[in-house]
Amino acid sequence: TLDGFDPERMIGFQYVSHADADVVTDFDESVEQKLAALSAGGVVHVLIIHDHDATTAEAITERVERFLVSLR
């Protein structure tokens, strides 16, 4: 289950908190690789932000902006 998804645009996001037990059971590296493959194939695009990469609001904004630019 993604944290956010727009089925019309086939774009979503997932925030991964490594302090949360769900990382172990619901989201791992293989899921991230599968989502990357789906994105490369133009099927669906999911921005994945790990908590250790989201240290400031500016860092998150930069990640989101790079993601959106990559979709053009």
Coordinates of N, CA, C and O in Angstrom, one line a residue:
T1 N 0.8 -1.2 0.0 CA 0.0 0.0 0.0 C 0.9 1.2 0.0 O 1.7 1.4 0.9
L2 N 0.7 2.1 -1.0 CA 1.5 3.3 -1.1 C 0.9 4.4 -0.2 O -0.3 4.4 0.1
D3 N 1.7 5.4 0.2 CA 1.2 6.5 1.0 C 0.3 7.4 0.2 O -0.5 8.1 0.7
G4 N 0.6 7.5 -1.1 CA -0.3 8.3 -2.0 C -0.2 7.8 -3.4 O 0.9 7.3 -3.8
F5 N -1.3 7.8 -4.1 CA -1.3 7.3 -5.5 C -2.4 8.0 -6.3 O -3.6 8.1 -5.8
D6 N -2.1 8.5 -7.5 CA -3.1 9.0 -8.4 C -3.3 8.0 -9.5 O -2.4 7.9 -10.4
P7 N -4.4 7.2 -9.5 CA -4.5 6.2 -10.6 C -4.7 6.8 -12.0 O -4.4 6.1 -13.0
E8 N -5.2 8.0 -12.1 CA -5.4 8.6 -13.4 C -4.1 8.9 -14.0 O -3.9 8.7 -15.2
R9 N -3.1 9.4 -13.3 CA -1.8 9.7 -13.8 C -0.8 8.6 -13.6 O 0.3 8.7 -14.1
M10 N -1.1 7.6 -12.8 CA -0.3 6.5 -12.5 C 1.1 6.9 -11.8 O 2.1 6.5 -12.1
I11 N 0.9 7.9 -10.9 CA 2.0 8.4 -10.1 C 1.7 8.3 -8.6 O 0.6 8.6 -8.2
G12 N 2.7 7.9 -7.9 CA 2.5 7.8 -6.4 C 3.8 8.1 -5.7 O 4.8 8.4 -6.2
F13 N 3.6 8.0 -4.3 CA 4.8 8.1 -3.5 C 4.7 7.2 -2.3 O 3.7 6.8 -1.9
Q14 N 5.9 6.9 -1.8 CA 6.0 6.1 -0.6 C 7.1 6.7 0.3 O 8.2 6.9 -0.1
Y15 N 6.7 6.9 1.5 CA 7.7 7.4 2.6 C 8.1 6.1 3.4 O 7.2 5.5 3.9
V16 N 9.3 5.9 3.4 CA 9.8 4.7 4.1 C 10.5 5.1 5.4 O 11.5 5.7 5.4
S17 N 9.9 4.7 6.5 CA 10.4 5.0 7.8 C 11.1 3.7 8.3 O 10.5 2.7 8.5
H18 N 12.4 3.8 8.5 CA 13.1 2.6 8.9 C 12.9 2.3 10.4 O 13.3 1.2 10.9
A19 N 12.3 3.2 11.1 CA 12.0 2.9 12.5 C 10.7 2.1 12.6 O 10.3 1.6 13.7
D20 N 10.0 2.0 11.5 CA 8.7 1.3 11.5 C 8.8 -0.1 11.1 O 9.6 -0.5 10.2
A21 N 8.2 -1.0 11.9 CA 8.3 -2.4 11.6 C 7.8 -2.8 10.2 O 8.1 -3.9 9.7
D22 N 6.9 -2.0 9.6 CA 6.4 -2.3 8.3 C 7.4 -2.4 7.2 O 7.3 -3.1 6.2
V23 N 8.6 -1.8 7.4 CA 9.6 -1.8 6.5 C 10.1 -3.3 6.3 O 10.4 -3.7 5.2
V24 N 10.1 -4.0 7.4 CA 10.6 -5.4 7.3 C 9.6 -6.3 6.6 O 9.9 -7.2 5.9
T25 N 8.3 -6.0 6.8 CA 7.3 -6.9 6.3 C 6.6 -6.4 5.0 O 6.2 -7.2 4.2
D26 N 6.6 -5.1 4.7 CA 5.8 -4.6 3.6 C 6.6 -3.9 2.5 O 6.2 -3.8 1.4
F27 N 7.8 -3.5 2.8 CA 8.6 -2.7 1.8 C 10.1 -3.1 2.0 O 10.6 -2.8 3.0
D28 N 10.6 -3.7 1.0 CA 12.1 -4.0 1.1 C 12.7 -3.6 -0.3 O 12.1 -3.1 -1.2
E29 N 14.0 -4.0 -0.4 CA 14.7 -3.6 -1.6 C 14.1 -4.2 -2.9 O 14.1 -3.6 -3.9
S30 N 13.6 -5.4 -2.8 CA 13.0 -6.1 -4.0 C 11.8 -5.3 -4.4 O 11.6 -5.2 -5.6
V31 N 11.0 -4.8 -3.5 CA 9.8 -4.0 -3.9 C 10.3 -2.7 -4.6 O 9.7 -2.3 -5.6
E32 N 11.3 -2.1 -4.0 CA 11.8 -0.9 -4.6 C 12.4 -1.1 -6.0 O 12.1 -0.4 -7.0
Q33 N 13.0 -2.3 -6.2 CA 13.5 -2.6 -7.5 C 12.4 -2.9 -8.5 O 12.5 -2.5 -9.7
K34 N 11.3 -3.6 -8.1 CA 10.2 -3.8 -8.9 C 9.5 -2.5 -9.4 O 9.1 -2.4 -10.5
L35 N 9.4 -1.6 -8.4 CA 8.8 -0.3 -8.7 C 9.6 0.5 -9.7 O 9.1 1.1 -10.6
A36 N 11.0 0.4 -9.6 CA 11.9 1.0 -10.5 C 11.7 0.4 -11.9 O 11.7 1.2 -12.9
A37 N 11.6 -0.9 -12.0 CA 11.4 -1.5 -13.3 C 10.1 -1.1 -13.9 O 10.0 -0.9 -15.2
L38 N 9.0 -1.0 -13.1 CA 7.7 -0.5 -13.7 C 7.8 0.9 -14.2 O 7.2 1.2 -15.2
S39 N 8.6 1.7 -13.5 CA 8.8 3.1 -13.9 C 9.6 3.2 -15.2 O 9.2 3.9 -16.1
A40 N 10.6 2.4 -15.3 CA 11.4 2.3 -16.5 C 10.6 1.9 -17.7 O 10.8 2.4 -18.8
G41 N 9.6 1.1 -17.5 CA 8.7 0.6 -18.5 C 7.6 1.5 -18.8 O 6.7 1.3 -19.7
G42 N 7.5 2.6 -18.0 CA 6.4 3.6 -18.2 C 5.1 3.2 -17.7 O 4.1 3.8 -18.0
V43 N 5.0 2.1 -16.9 CA 3.8 1.6 -16.4 C 3.3 2.4 -15.2 O 2.1 2.8 -15.2
V44 N 4.1 2.7 -14.3 CA 3.7 3.5 -13.1 C 5.0 4.2 -12.5 O 6.1 3.7 -12.7
H45 N 4.8 5.3 -11.9 CA 6.0 6.1 -11.4 C 5.7 6.3 -9.9 O 4.7 6.9 -9.5
V46 N 6.6 5.8 -9.1 CA 6.5 6.0 -7.6 C 7.8 6.6 -7.1 O 8.9 6.1 -7.2
L47 N 7.6 7.7 -6.4 CA 8.7 8.4 -5.7 C 8.9 7.7 -4.3 O 7.9 7.6 -3.6
I48 N 10.0 7.2 -4.1 CA 10.3 6.6 -2.8 C 11.3 7.5 -2.0 O 12.4 7.8 -2.5
I49 N 10.9 7.9 -0.8 CA 11.7 8.7 0.0 C 11.9 7.9 1.3 O 11.0 7.6 2.0
H50 N 13.2 7.6 1.6 CA 13.6 7.0 2.9 C 13.8 8.1 3.9 O 14.2 9.2 3.6
D51 N 13.4 7.8 5.1 CA 13.5 8.7 6.2 C 14.9 9.3 6.4 O 15.0 10.5 6.6
H52 N 15.9 8.6 6.1 CA 17.3 9.1 6.3 C 17.7 10.1 5.1 O 18.7 10.8 5.2
D53 N 16.9 10.1 4.1 CA 17.1 11.1 3.0 C 16.2 12.3 3.2 O 16.3 13.3 2.4
A54 N 15.3 12.3 4.1 CA 14.3 13.3 4.3 C 14.7 14.1 5.6 O 13.9 14.3 6.5
T55 N 15.9 14.6 5.6 CA 16.4 15.3 6.8 C 15.9 16.7 7.0 O 15.8 17.2 8.1
T56 N 15.5 17.3 5.9 CA 15.0 18.7 6.0 C 13.8 18.8 4.9 O 13.7 18.0 4.0
A57 N 13.1 19.9 5.1 CA 12.0 20.2 4.1 C 12.6 20.5 2.8 O 12.0 20.1 1.7
E58 N 13.7 21.1 2.8 CA 14.4 21.4 1.5 C 14.9 20.1 0.8 O 14.8 20.0 -0.4
A59 N 15.3 19.2 1.5 CA 15.8 17.9 0.9 C 14.6 17.2 0.3 O 14.7 16.6 -0.8
I60 N 13.5 17.2 1.0 CA 12.3 16.6 0.4 C 11.8 17.3 -0.8 O 11.5 16.7 -1.8
T61 N 11.8 18.6 -0.7 CA 11.3 19.4 -1.9 C 12.2 19.1 -3.1 O 11.8 19.0 -4.2
E62 N 13.5 19.0 -2.9 CA 14.5 18.8 -4.0 C 14.2 17.4 -4.6 O 14.2 17.2 -5.8
R63 N 14.0 16.4 -3.8 CA 13.7 15.0 -4.3 C 12.4 15.0 -5.1 O 12.3 14.4 -6.1
V64 N 11.4 15.7 -4.6 CA 10.1 15.8 -5.3 C 10.3 16.5 -6.6 O 9.8 16.0 -7.7
E65 N 11.0 17.6 -6.6 CA 11.2 18.3 -7.9 C 12.0 17.5 -8.9 O 11.6 17.5 -10.1
R66 N 13.0 16.8 -8.5 CA 13.8 16.0 -9.4 C 12.9 14.9 -10.0 O 13.0 14.5 -11.1
F67 N 12.1 14.3 -9.1 CA 11.1 13.2 -9.6 C 10.2 13.7 -10.6 O 10.0 13.1 -11.7
L68 N 9.6 14.9 -10.4 CA 8.6 15.5 -11.3 C 9.3 15.8 -12.6 O 8.7 15.6 -13.7
V69 N 10.5 16.4 -12.6 CA 11.2 16.7 -13.8 C 11.5 15.5 -14.6 O 11.4 15.4 -15.8
S70 N 11.8 14.4 -13.9 CA 12.2 13.1 -14.6 C 11.0 12.5 -15.4 O 11.1 11.7 -16.3
L71 N 9.8 13.0 -15.0 CA 8.6 12.4 -15.7 C 8.3 13.2 -17.0 O 7.5 12.7 -17.8
R72 N 8.9 14.3 -17.2 CA 8.6 15.0 -18.5 C 9.2 14.4 -19.7 O 10.0 13.7 -19.8

